[in-house]
PDB file of C-alpha atoms in Angstrom:
ATOM      1  CA  MET A1439      79.029 157.503  92.296  1.00  0.00           C
ATOM      2  CA  SER A1440      80.821 157.140  89.011  1.00  0.00           C
ATOM      3  CA  ARG A1441      84.140 155.417  89.385  1.00  0.00           C
ATOM      4  CA  LYS A1442      86.412 153.545  87.052  1.00  0.00           C
ATOM      5  CA  THR A1443      87.424 150.024  88.082  1.00  0.00           C
ATOM      6  CA  SER A1444      91.072 150.809  87.375  1.00  0.00           C
ATOM      7  CA  ASN A1445      90.972 153.526  90.032  1.00  0.00           C
ATOM      8  CA  LEU A1446      89.974 151.095  92.744  1.00  0.00           C
ATOM      9  CA  MET A1447      92.825 150.358  95.085  1.00  0.00           C
ATOM     10  CA  PRO A1448      93.967 146.727  95.374  1.00  0.00           C
ATOM     11  CA  GLN A1449      92.794 144.999  98.553  1.00  0.00           C
ATOM     12  CA  VAL A1450      96.326 144.644  99.920  1.00  0.00           C
ATOM     13  CA  SER A1451      97.147 148.327  99.421  1.00  0.00           C
ATOM     14  CA  PHE A1452      93.872 149.354 101.024  1.00  0.00           C
ATOM     15  CA  SER A1453      94.541 147.056 103.978  1.00  0.00           C
ATOM     16  CA  ILE A1454      98.003 148.554 104.451  1.00  0.00           C
ATOM     17  CA  LEU A1455      96.655 152.106 104.410  1.00  0.00           C
ATOM     18  CA  LEU A1456      93.986 151.099 106.909  1.00  0.00           C
ATOM     19  CA  ALA A1457      96.598 149.464 109.162  1.00  0.00           C
ATOM     20  CA  LEU A1458      98.761 152.593 109.037  1.00  0.00           C
ATOM     21  CA  SER A1459      95.854 154.867 109.919  1.00  0.00           C
ATOM     22  CA  LEU A1460      96.357 154.145 113.618  1.00  0.00           C
ATOM     23  CA  LYS A1461     100.112 154.702 113.905  1.00  0.00           C
ATOM     24  CA  PRO A1462     103.397 154.223 111.998  1.00  0.00           C
ATOM     25  CA  ARG A1463     104.409 150.580 111.810  1.00  0.00           C
ATOM     26  CA  HIS A1464     107.233 148.367 110.593  1.00  0.00           C
ATOM     27  CA  GLY A1465     106.751 145.427 108.246  1.00  0.00           C
ATOM     28  CA  TYR A1466     105.874 142.703 110.720  1.00  0.00           C
ATOM     29  CA  GLU A1467     103.512 144.952 112.692  1.00  0.00           C
ATOM     30  CA  LEU A1468     101.844 145.864 109.421  1.00  0.00           C
ATOM     31  CA  MET A1469     101.331 142.214 108.516  1.00  0.00           C
ATOM     32  CA  GLN A1470      99.824 141.467 111.902  1.00  0.00           C
ATOM     33  CA  GLN A1471      97.514 144.480 111.787  1.00  0.00           C
ATOM     34  CA  VAL A1472      96.385 143.701 108.233  1.00  0.00           C
ATOM     35  CA  GLU A1473      95.606 140.131 109.269  1.00  0.00           C
ATOM     36  CA  ALA A1474      93.736 141.279 112.368  1.00  0.00           C
ATOM     37  CA  ASP A1475      91.779 143.982 110.477  1.00  0.00           C
ATOM     38  CA  SER A1476      90.666 141.480 107.869  1.00  0.00           C
ATOM     39  CA  ARG A1477      89.889 138.829 110.511  1.00  0.00           C
ATOM     40  CA  GLY A1478      92.496 136.541 109.028  1.00  0.00           C
ATOM     41  CA  ILE A1479      91.314 136.818 105.424  1.00  0.00           C
ATOM     42  CA  VAL A1480      94.255 138.857 104.127  1.00  0.00           C
ATOM     43  CA  LYS A1481      97.516 137.077 104.941  1.00  0.00           C
ATOM     44  CA  LEU A1482     100.616 138.636 103.465  1.00  0.00           C
ATOM     45  CA  GLY A1483     104.034 137.182 102.859  1.00  0.00           C
ATOM     46  CA  PRO A1484     107.068 139.455 103.212  1.00  0.00           C
ATOM     47  CA  GLY A1485     107.566 139.671  99.425  1.00  0.00           C
ATOM     48  CA  ALA A1486     103.994 140.715  98.718  1.00  0.00           C
ATOM     49  CA  LEU A1487     104.053 143.166 101.609  1.00  0.00           C
ATOM     50  CA  TYR A1488     107.112 145.051 100.405  1.00  0.00           C
ATOM     51  CA  GLY A1489     105.879 144.969  96.825  1.00  0.00           C
ATOM     52  CA  ALA A1490     102.749 146.798  97.965  1.00  0.00           C
ATOM     53  CA  ILE A1491     104.798 149.140 100.193  1.00  0.00           C
ATOM     54  CA  LYS A1492     107.001 150.039  97.227  1.00  0.00           C
ATOM     55  CA  GLN A1493     103.944 150.812  95.120  1.00  0.00           C
ATOM     56  CA  LEU A1494     102.367 152.938  97.850  1.00  0.00           C
ATOM     57  CA  ARG A1495     105.603 154.856  98.408  1.00  0.00           C
ATOM     58  CA  GLU A1496     105.924 155.554  94.700  1.00  0.00           C
ATOM     59  CA  GLU A1497     102.377 156.893  94.686  1.00  0.00           C
ATOM     60  CA  GLY A1498     103.254 159.104  97.644  1.00  0.00           C
ATOM     61  CA  LEU A1499     100.580 157.548  99.861  1.00  0.00           C
ATOM     62  CA  ILE A1500     102.976 156.356 102.568  1.00  0.00           C
ATOM     63  CA  GLU A1501     106.470 157.390 103.592  1.00  0.00           C
ATOM     64  CA  GLU A1502     109.364 155.871 105.458  1.00  0.00           C
ATOM     65  CA  ILE A1503     110.349 157.310 108.810  1.00  0.00           C
ATOM     66  CA  ASP A1504     113.350 156.901 111.041  1.00  0.00           C
ATOM     67  CA  GLY A1505     113.129 153.827 113.272  1.00  0.00           C
ATOM     68  CA  GLU A1506     115.232 155.512 116.016  1.00  0.00           C
ATOM     69  CA  GLY A1507     117.951 152.899 116.311  1.00  0.00           C
ATOM     70  CA  ASP A1508     115.727 150.020 115.248  1.00  0.00           C
ATOM     71  CA  ARG A1509     117.013 148.332 112.104  1.00  0.00           C
ATOM     72  CA  ARG A1510     113.406 147.905 111.013  1.00  0.00           C
ATOM     73  CA  ARG A1511     112.007 150.599 108.779  1.00  0.00           C
ATOM     74  CA  TYR A1512     108.787 152.250 109.817  1.00  0.00           C
ATOM     75  CA  TYR A1513     106.113 153.554 107.497  1.00  0.00           C
ATOM     76  CA  ARG A1514     103.365 156.110 107.991  1.00  0.00           C
ATOM     77  CA  LEU A1515     100.524 157.596 105.997  1.00  0.00           C
ATOM     78  CA  THR A1516     101.108 160.840 104.139  1.00  0.00           C
ATOM     79  CA  GLU A1517      98.438 163.501 103.731  1.00  0.00           C
ATOM     80  CA  ALA A1518      97.724 162.123 100.260  1.00  0.00           C
ATOM     81  CA  GLY A1519      97.468 158.613 101.727  1.00  0.00           C
ATOM     82  CA  LEU A1520      94.981 159.789 104.330  1.00  0.00           C
ATOM     83  CA  ARG A1521      92.862 161.466 101.653  1.00  0.00           C
ATOM     84  CA  ARG A1522      92.984 158.372  99.487  1.00  0.00           C
ATOM     85  CA  LEU A1523      91.988 156.144 102.380  1.00  0.00           C
ATOM     86  CA  GLY A1524      89.059 158.472 103.076  1.00  0.00           C
ATOM     87  CA  ALA A1525      87.969 158.293  99.431  1.00  0.00           C
ATOM     88  CA  GLU A1526      88.157 154.495  99.448  1.00  0.00           C
ATOM     89  CA  LEU A1527      86.154 154.265 102.672  1.00  0.00           C
ATOM     90  CA  LYS A1528      83.538 156.635 101.271  1.00  0.00           C
ATOM     91  CA  TYR A1529      83.192 154.398  98.238  1.00  0.00           C
ATOM     92  CA  PHE A1530      82.823 151.266 100.378  1.00  0.00           C
ATOM     93  CA  GLU A1531      80.324 153.066 102.603  1.00  0.00           C
ATOM     94  CA  SER A1532      78.156 153.956  99.623  1.00  0.00           C
ATOM     95  CA  THR A1533      78.424 150.380  98.347  1.00  0.00           C
ATOM     96  CA  VAL A1534      77.304 148.975 101.706  1.00  0.00           C
ATOM     97  CA  LYS A1535      74.373 151.466 101.799  1.00  0.00           C
ATOM     98  CA  LEU A1536      73.328 150.335  98.350  1.00  0.00           C
ATOM     99  CA  ALA A1537      73.521 146.701  99.418  1.00  0.00           C
ATOM    100  CA  GLN A1538      71.400 147.509 102.494  1.00  0.00           C
ATOM    101  CA  GLN A1539      68.786 149.256 100.363  1.00  0.00           C
ATOM    102  CA  ARG A1540      68.568 146.119  98.275  1.00  0.00           C
ATOM    103  CA  GLY A1541      68.228 143.952 101.338  1.00  0.00           C
ATOM    104  CA  LEU A1542      71.387 142.036 100.630  1.00  0.00           C
ATOM    105  CA  THR A1543      72.877 142.511 104.081  1.00  0.00           C
ATOM    106  CA  GLN A1544      69.988 140.652 105.775  1.00  0.00           C
ATOM    107  CA  GLY A1545      70.997 137.480 104.013  1.00  0.00           C
ATOM    108  CA  GLY A1546      68.346 137.794 101.311  1.00  0.00           C
ATOM    109  CA  LEU A1547      69.399 137.672  97.700  1.00  0.00           C
ATOM    110  CA  ILE A1548      67.068 139.363  95.239  1.00  0.00           C
ATOM    111  CA  TRP A1549      67.121 136.607  92.652  1.00  0.00           C
ATOM    112  CA  THR A1550      66.217 133.900  95.186  1.00  0.00           C
ATOM    113  CA  SER A1551      63.176 135.685  96.676  1.00  0.00           C
TER     114      SER A1551
ATOM    115  CA  MET B1276     122.190 142.506 107.401  1.00  0.00           C
ATOM    116  CA  ASP B1277     125.053 140.032 107.831  1.00  0.00           C
ATOM    117  CA  GLU B1278     123.374 138.477 110.849  1.00  0.00           C
ATOM    118  CA  LEU B1279     120.190 137.956 108.852  1.00  0.00           C
ATOM    119  CA  ARG B1280     122.152 136.556 105.932  1.00  0.00           C
ATOM    120  CA  TRP B1281     123.744 134.007 108.234  1.00  0.00           C
ATOM    121  CA  ARG B1282     120.415 133.102 109.723  1.00  0.00           C
ATOM    122  CA  PHE B1283     118.668 132.724 106.342  1.00  0.00           C
ATOM    123  CA  PRO B1284     121.316 131.699 103.825  1.00  0.00           C
ATOM    124  CA  LEU B1285     118.802 130.211 101.392  1.00  0.00           C
ATOM    125  CA  CYS B1286     116.453 133.174 101.567  1.00  0.00           C
ATOM    126  CA  SER B1287     119.404 135.516 101.074  1.00  0.00           C
ATOM    127  CA  GLN B1288     120.163 133.651  97.885  1.00  0.00           C
ATOM    128  CA  ALA B1289     116.489 133.694  96.896  1.00  0.00           C
ATOM    129  CA  LEU B1290     116.591 137.494  97.128  1.00  0.00           C
ATOM    130  CA  ARG B1291     118.771 137.393  94.028  1.00  0.00           C
ATOM    131  CA  LEU B1292     115.581 136.638  92.121  1.00  0.00           C
ATOM    132  CA  TYR B1293     114.516 140.231  92.719  1.00  0.00           C
ATOM    133  CA  PRO B1294     115.761 143.087  90.554  1.00  0.00           C
ATOM    134  CA  ALA B1295     118.908 144.651  92.021  1.00  0.00           C
ATOM    135  CA  PRO B1296     117.366 148.076  92.858  1.00  0.00           C
ATOM    136  CA  TYR B1297     114.455 146.425  94.652  1.00  0.00           C
ATOM    137  CA  ARG B1298     116.800 144.057  96.480  1.00  0.00           C
ATOM    138  CA  SER B1299     119.014 146.830  97.749  1.00  0.00           C
ATOM    139  CA  GLU B1300     115.995 148.847  98.882  1.00  0.00           C
ATOM    140  CA  TYR B1301     113.900 146.111 100.480  1.00  0.00           C
ATOM    141  CA  GLY B1302     116.052 142.961 100.727  1.00  0.00           C
ATOM    142  CA  GLN B1303     117.082 143.518 104.306  1.00  0.00           C
ATOM    143  CA  GLN B1304     113.551 144.420 105.358  1.00  0.00           C
ATOM    144  CA  ILE B1305     112.188 141.246 103.783  1.00  0.00           C
ATOM    145  CA  LEU B1306     114.672 139.140 105.768  1.00  0.00           C
ATOM    146  CA  GLN B1307     113.984 141.160 108.907  1.00  0.00           C
ATOM    147  CA  THR B1308     110.231 140.650 108.537  1.00  0.00           C
ATOM    148  CA  LEU B1309     110.751 136.930 107.978  1.00  0.00           C
ATOM    149  CA  ALA B1310     112.859 136.811 111.134  1.00  0.00           C
ATOM    150  CA  ASP B1311     110.126 138.676 113.053  1.00  0.00           C
ATOM    151  CA  MET B1312     107.495 136.278 111.738  1.00  0.00           C
ATOM    152  CA  LEU B1313     109.498 133.261 112.870  1.00  0.00           C
ATOM    153  CA  ASP B1314     110.297 134.832 116.236  1.00  0.00           C
ATOM    154  CA  GLY B1315     106.599 135.567 116.681  1.00  0.00           C
ATOM    155  CA  SER B1316     105.587 131.958 115.989  1.00  0.00           C
ATOM    156  CA  LYS B1317     104.837 130.003 119.117  1.00  0.00           C
ATOM    157  CA  SER B1318     104.761 126.453 117.830  1.00  0.00           C
ATOM    158  CA  ARG B1319     106.392 124.259 115.235  1.00  0.00           C
ATOM    159  CA  PRO B1320     103.291 124.172 112.954  1.00  0.00           C
ATOM    160  CA  GLU B1321     103.152 127.988 113.045  1.00  0.00           C
ATOM    161  CA  ARG B1322     106.804 128.192 112.022  1.00  0.00           C
ATOM    162  CA  ALA B1323     106.172 125.665 109.265  1.00  0.00           C
ATOM    163  CA  SER B1324     103.282 127.820 108.073  1.00  0.00           C
ATOM    164  CA  VAL B1325     105.552 130.893 108.007  1.00  0.00           C
ATOM    165  CA  TRP B1326     108.125 129.028 105.936  1.00  0.00           C
ATOM    166  CA  LEU B1327     105.472 127.708 103.588  1.00  0.00           C
ATOM    167  CA  ARG B1328     104.146 131.227 103.081  1.00  0.00           C
ATOM    168  CA  ALA B1329     107.657 132.515 102.400  1.00  0.00           C
ATOM    169  CA  VAL B1330     108.437 129.698  99.943  1.00  0.00           C
ATOM    170  CA  VAL B1331     105.363 130.561  97.888  1.00  0.00           C
ATOM    171  CA  ASP B1332     105.521 134.307  98.380  1.00  0.00           C
ATOM    172  CA  LEU B1333     109.151 135.088  97.523  1.00  0.00           C
ATOM    173  CA  PRO B1334     109.303 133.623  93.986  1.00  0.00           C
ATOM    174  CA  VAL B1335     105.874 135.022  93.113  1.00  0.00           C
ATOM    175  CA  SER B1336     106.659 138.532  94.302  1.00  0.00           C
ATOM    176  CA  ALA B1337     110.144 138.371  92.736  1.00  0.00           C
ATOM    177  CA  THR B1338     108.599 137.483  89.384  1.00  0.00           C
ATOM    178  CA  LYS B1339     106.119 140.322  89.779  1.00  0.00           C
ATOM    179  CA  GLN B1340     108.905 142.805  90.528  1.00  0.00           C
ATOM    180  CA  GLN B1341     110.943 141.571  87.566  1.00  0.00           C
ATOM    181  CA  LEU B1342     107.940 142.010  85.284  1.00  0.00           C
ATOM    182  CA  LEU B1343     107.199 145.452  86.704  1.00  0.00           C
ATOM    183  CA  LEU B1344     110.789 146.508  86.139  1.00  0.00           C
ATOM    184  CA  ALA B1345     110.838 145.062  82.624  1.00  0.00           C
ATOM    185  CA  GLY B1346     107.526 146.782  81.875  1.00  0.00           C
ATOM    186  CA  GLY B1347     108.809 150.073  83.253  1.00  0.00           C
ATOM    187  CA  ILE B1348     111.991 149.840  81.181  1.00  0.00           C
ATOM    188  CA  MET B1349     109.947 148.955  78.121  1.00  0.00           C
ATOM    189  CA  ALA B1350     107.760 152.000  78.629  1.00  0.00           C
ATOM    190  CA  THR B1351     110.524 154.481  79.412  1.00  0.00           C
ATOM    191  CA  ILE B1352     114.093 153.438  78.550  1.00  0.00           C
ATOM    192  CA  MET B1353     113.699 150.983  75.663  1.00  0.00           C
ATOM    193  CA  PRO B1354     114.169 152.809  72.338  1.00  0.00           C
ATOM    194  CA  ASP B1355     111.147 152.943  70.045  1.00  0.00           C
ATOM    195  CA  TYR B1356     112.948 151.242  67.171  1.00  0.00           C
ATOM    196  CA  VAL B1357     113.537 148.162  69.360  1.00  0.00           C
ATOM    197  CA  LYS B1358     109.802 147.863  70.015  1.00  0.00           C
ATOM    198  CA  GLN B1359     108.844 148.718  66.454  1.00  0.00           C
ATOM    199  CA  SER B1360     111.178 146.120  64.970  1.00  0.00           C
ATOM    200  CA  ALA B1361     109.776 143.506  67.345  1.00  0.00           C
ATOM    201  CA  VAL B1362     106.174 144.356  66.451  1.00  0.00           C
ATOM    202  CA  PHE B1363     106.994 144.333  62.741  1.00  0.00           C
ATOM    203  CA  GLY B1364     108.793 140.979  63.128  1.00  0.00           C
ATOM    204  CA  ALA B1365     105.878 139.531  65.068  1.00  0.00           C
ATOM    205  CA  VAL B1366     103.501 140.561  62.269  1.00  0.00           C
ATOM    206  CA  MET B1367     105.803 138.870  59.744  1.00  0.00           C
ATOM    207  CA  LEU B1368     105.814 135.666  61.819  1.00  0.00           C
ATOM    208  CA  ALA B1369     102.066 135.681  62.426  1.00  0.00           C
ATOM    209  CA  PRO B1370     101.064 133.863  59.179  1.00  0.00           C
ATOM    210  CA  PHE B1371     103.512 131.044  59.930  1.00  0.00           C
ATOM    211  CA  THR B1372     101.996 130.540  63.370  1.00  0.00           C
ATOM    212  CA  ILE B1373      98.405 130.886  62.182  1.00  0.00           C
ATOM    213  CA  PHE B1374      98.647 128.625  59.126  1.00  0.00           C
ATOM    214  CA  LEU B1375     100.555 125.857  60.869  1.00  0.00           C
ATOM    215  CA  PHE B1376      98.148 125.991  63.798  1.00  0.00           C
ATOM    216  CA  LEU B1377      95.080 125.915  61.545  1.00  0.00           C
ATOM    217  CA  ASP B1378      96.567 123.129  59.481  1.00  0.00           C
ATOM    218  CA  SER B1379      97.404 121.006  62.502  1.00  0.00           C
ATOM    219  CA  ILE B1380      93.950 121.350  64.123  1.00  0.00           C
ATOM    220  CA  THR B1381      92.192 120.560  60.827  1.00  0.00           C
ATOM    221  CA  SER B1382      94.214 117.409  60.161  1.00  0.00           C
ATOM    222  CA  HIS B1383      96.293 118.961  57.379  1.00  0.00           C
ATOM    223  CA  SER B1384      93.254 120.111  55.435  1.00  0.00           C
ATOM    224  CA  LEU B1385      95.138 123.213  54.253  1.00  0.00           C
ATOM    225  CA  TYR B1386      97.664 121.157  52.301  1.00  0.00           C
ATOM    226  CA  GLY B1387      95.707 121.407  49.080  1.00  0.00           C
ATOM    227  CA  SER B1388      94.616 125.003  49.573  1.00  0.00           C
ATOM    228  CA  PHE B1389      95.830 128.294  48.147  1.00  0.00           C
ATOM    229  CA  PHE B1390      98.048 128.841  51.188  1.00  0.00           C
ATOM    230  CA  TRP B1391     100.063 125.735  50.350  1.00  0.00           C
ATOM    231  CA  ARG B1392     100.877 126.690  46.778  1.00  0.00           C
ATOM    232  CA  PRO B1393     104.662 126.763  46.501  1.00  0.00           C
ATOM    233  CA  TRP B1394     105.131 130.530  46.168  1.00  0.00           C
ATOM    234  CA  VAL B1395     102.515 131.361  48.723  1.00  0.00           C
ATOM    235  CA  VAL B1396     103.974 128.904  51.168  1.00  0.00           C
ATOM    236  CA  ALA B1397     107.472 130.140  50.429  1.00  0.00           C
ATOM    237  CA  THR B1398     106.292 133.639  51.289  1.00  0.00           C
ATOM    238  CA  TRP B1399     105.005 132.872  54.765  1.00  0.00           C
ATOM    239  CA  ILE B1400     107.441 130.147  55.663  1.00  0.00           C
ATOM    240  CA  VAL B1401     110.704 131.701  54.492  1.00  0.00           C
ATOM    241  CA  PHE B1402     110.414 135.195  53.048  1.00  0.00           C
ATOM    242  CA  MET B1403     108.350 136.742  55.808  1.00  0.00           C
ATOM    243  CA  PRO B1404     110.460 135.209  58.610  1.00  0.00           C
ATOM    244  CA  ALA B1405     113.545 136.345  56.673  1.00  0.00           C
ATOM    245  CA  ILE B1406     112.164 139.891  56.564  1.00  0.00           C
ATOM    246  CA  ALA B1407     111.495 139.635  60.312  1.00  0.00           C
ATOM    247  CA  LEU B1408     115.055 138.458  60.876  1.00  0.00           C
ATOM    248  CA  PHE B1409     116.394 141.264  58.697  1.00  0.00           C
ATOM    249  CA  ALA B1410     114.372 143.945  60.499  1.00  0.00           C
ATOM    250  CA  THR B1411     115.372 142.756  63.951  1.00  0.00           C
ATOM    251  CA  SER B1412     119.016 142.383  62.877  1.00  0.00           C
ATOM    252  CA  ILE B1413     119.080 145.968  61.627  1.00  0.00           C
ATOM    253  CA  ALA B1414     117.531 147.164  64.874  1.00  0.00           C
ATOM    254  CA  PHE B1415     119.964 145.051  66.884  1.00  0.00           C
ATOM    255  CA  GLY B1416     122.908 146.457  64.921  1.00  0.00           C
ATOM    256  CA  ARG B1417     121.759 149.988  65.591  1.00  0.00           C
ATOM    257  CA  TRP B1418     121.277 149.190  69.254  1.00  0.00           C
ATOM    258  CA  ILE B1419     124.764 147.716  69.569  1.00  0.00           C
ATOM    259  CA  MET B1420     126.263 150.743  67.799  1.00  0.00           C
ATOM    260  CA  GLU B1421     124.521 153.096  70.196  1.00  0.00           C
ATOM    261  CA  ARG B1422     125.828 151.092  73.144  1.00  0.00           C
ATOM    262  CA  ARG B1423     129.337 151.165  71.725  1.00  0.00           C
ATOM    263  CA  GLN B1424     129.158 154.947  71.586  1.00  0.00           C
ATOM    264  CA  ARG B1425     128.481 154.800  75.312  1.00  0.00           C
ATOM    265  CA  GLN B1426     131.533 152.559  75.789  1.00  0.00           C
ATOM    266  CA  THR B1427     129.445 149.466  76.516  1.00  0.00           C
ATOM    267  CA  GLY B1428     130.915 146.215  75.215  1.00  0.00           C
ATOM    268  CA  PHE B1429     129.052 143.839  72.911  1.00  0.00           C
ATOM    269  CA  TRP B1430     128.522 141.030  75.413  1.00  0.00           C
ATOM    270  CA  LYS B1431     127.477 143.377  78.151  1.00  0.00           C
ATOM    271  CA  SER B1432     124.981 144.979  75.776  1.00  0.00           C
ATOM    272  CA  LEU B1433     123.730 141.563  74.709  1.00  0.00           C
ATOM    273  CA  ARG B1434     123.202 140.494  78.308  1.00  0.00           C
ATOM    274  CA  ASN B1435     121.155 143.604  79.003  1.00  0.00           C
ATOM    275  CA  TRP B1436     118.036 141.612  78.150  1.00  0.00           C
ATOM    276  CA  ARG B1437     115.609 143.970  79.852  1.00  0.00           C
ATOM    277  CA  GLU B1438     116.305 146.576  77.173  1.00  0.00           C
ATOM    278  CA  ASN B1439     116.608 144.351  74.126  1.00  0.00           C
ATOM    279  CA  TRP B1440     114.447 141.271  74.680  1.00  0.00           C
ATOM    280  CA  PRO B1441     111.592 142.027  72.220  1.00  0.00           C
ATOM    281  CA  MET B1442     113.838 142.295  69.177  1.00  0.00           C
ATOM    282  CA  LEU B1443     116.116 139.481  70.338  1.00  0.00           C
ATOM    283  CA  ALA B1444     113.169 137.155  70.958  1.00  0.00           C
ATOM    284  CA  ILE B1445     111.615 137.853  67.560  1.00  0.00           C
ATOM    285  CA  GLY B1446     115.017 137.630  65.858  1.00  0.00           C
ATOM    286  CA  VAL B1447     115.767 134.247  67.422  1.00  0.00           C
ATOM    287  CA  LEU B1448     112.258 132.993  66.632  1.00  0.00           C
ATOM    288  CA  SER B1449     112.436 134.007  62.988  1.00  0.00           C
ATOM    289  CA  PHE B1450     115.895 132.460  62.674  1.00  0.00           C
ATOM    290  CA  GLY B1451     114.490 129.278  64.209  1.00  0.00           C
ATOM    291  CA  VAL B1452     111.608 129.229  61.734  1.00  0.00           C
ATOM    292  CA  ILE B1453     113.989 129.529  58.787  1.00  0.00           C
ATOM    293  CA  ILE B1454     116.275 126.795  60.130  1.00  0.00           C
ATOM    294  CA  LEU B1455     113.241 124.615  60.787  1.00  0.00           C
ATOM    295  CA  ALA B1456     111.988 125.156  57.251  1.00  0.00           C
ATOM    296  CA  PHE B1457     115.283 124.237  55.674  1.00  0.00           C
ATOM    297  CA  GLY B1458     115.983 121.396  58.082  1.00  0.00           C
ATOM    298  CA  HIS B1459     112.605 119.698  57.798  1.00  0.00           C
ATOM    299  CA  ASP B1460     112.764 116.248  56.289  1.00  0.00           C
ATOM    300  CA  SER B1461     109.828 115.278  54.109  1.00  0.00           C
ATOM    301  CA  VAL B1462     108.732 114.662  50.541  1.00  0.00           C
ATOM    302  CA  HIS B1463     109.036 117.196  47.711  1.00  0.00           C
ATOM    303  CA  CYS B1464     106.847 119.839  46.161  1.00  0.00           C
ATOM    304  CA  VAL B1465     104.614 117.727  43.988  1.00  0.00           C
ATOM    305  CA  VAL B1466     102.596 116.636  47.050  1.00  0.00           C
ATOM    306  CA  ARG B1467     102.384 120.304  48.071  1.00  0.00           C
ATOM    307  CA  ASN B1468     104.298 119.854  51.278  1.00  0.00           C
ATOM    308  CA  PRO B1469     105.773 123.290  51.960  1.00  0.00           C
ATOM    309  CA  ILE B1470     108.996 122.562  53.757  1.00  0.00           C
ATOM    310  CA  PRO B1471     110.747 120.469  51.124  1.00  0.00           C
ATOM    311  CA  ALA B1472     109.275 122.733  48.474  1.00  0.00           C
ATOM    312  CA  ILE B1473     111.633 125.325  49.856  1.00  0.00           C
ATOM    313  CA  ARG B1474     114.428 123.004  50.883  1.00  0.00           C
ATOM    314  CA  TYR B1475     114.635 121.447  47.439  1.00  0.00           C
ATOM    315  CA  TRP B1476     114.048 124.782  45.801  1.00  0.00           C
ATOM    316  CA  HIS B1477     115.623 123.679  42.562  1.00  0.00           C
ATOM    317  CA  THR B1478     113.177 120.778  42.211  1.00  0.00           C
ATOM    318  CA  THR B1479     110.356 123.122  43.228  1.00  0.00           C
ATOM    319  CA  TRP B1480     111.378 125.602  40.595  1.00  0.00           C
ATOM    320  CA  THR B1481     111.385 122.827  38.041  1.00  0.00           C
ATOM    321  CA  CYS B1482     107.929 121.776  39.252  1.00  0.00           C
ATOM    322  CA  ILE B1483     106.596 125.303  38.863  1.00  0.00           C
ATOM    323  CA  ARG B1484     108.246 125.821  35.507  1.00  0.00           C
ATOM    324  CA  ASN B1485     106.869 122.537  34.218  1.00  0.00           C
ATOM    325  CA  GLY B1486     103.429 123.228  35.682  1.00  0.00           C
TER     326      GLY B1486
END
């Protein structure tokens, strides 16, 4: 698969799209889901979270929806966001397959064998 | 919003670090999320961890947003002549930076070289910075005139640093270089020290004329 590095989505943006794939969420829910999905590896602060949300909204990958009386704003994936998430997952899937073919997922590293 | 501002007075102030459009769009949500994080913390260490994360996160993300905004303005709103004058000025200042740097890391070994001959040194230490200052001043004048046509006052235009910073920065730098050159206190041209060669230009001229 030919792919430019600049087209790869940042980890935080990818994590947000993944977290929104289940249902629309507000900021705090998003942070919790991102942290849970990454098993605690990706921990966001509120500033970083909304920076990424702004970027994703500008790219049309997520949109804001009415919180129905809640003062929190909710966000959900758009069609374009869903497609982009699918493309990212496909890329990761192919990368994992490649790593498996090379035996890297069984703990063996080629240059140490 | 007011309730959150009362609850987090310091964070509300810290939001001022963000660009105004970003602040009005996401400021309340940032405070709300911080409140949710603190409400969701069960113990004192967890709350401390939330605060620590916020203390690190807010200035970093604010800086990032400021840079993104400045970059966006530079790419879209900033007139080309502002950028061109800054690039031209930077090129004019480059020899000054390069020669002084090379000279200082080689223990003044360039003093006796071609680059330290009075007219050569005068070129890169005064004339080129002066050209940089001239170019950026012309661009700045044009920029101010354009703002005046839009009924924007001088000081307000000057404070609009996101749209004028490249030419202002280069202009101030080149002015500083010239002042530094003329204000430097050292011996005169016969030992090939550049600064006084320019400062005591009359003596320098006599030196050159007399060989």
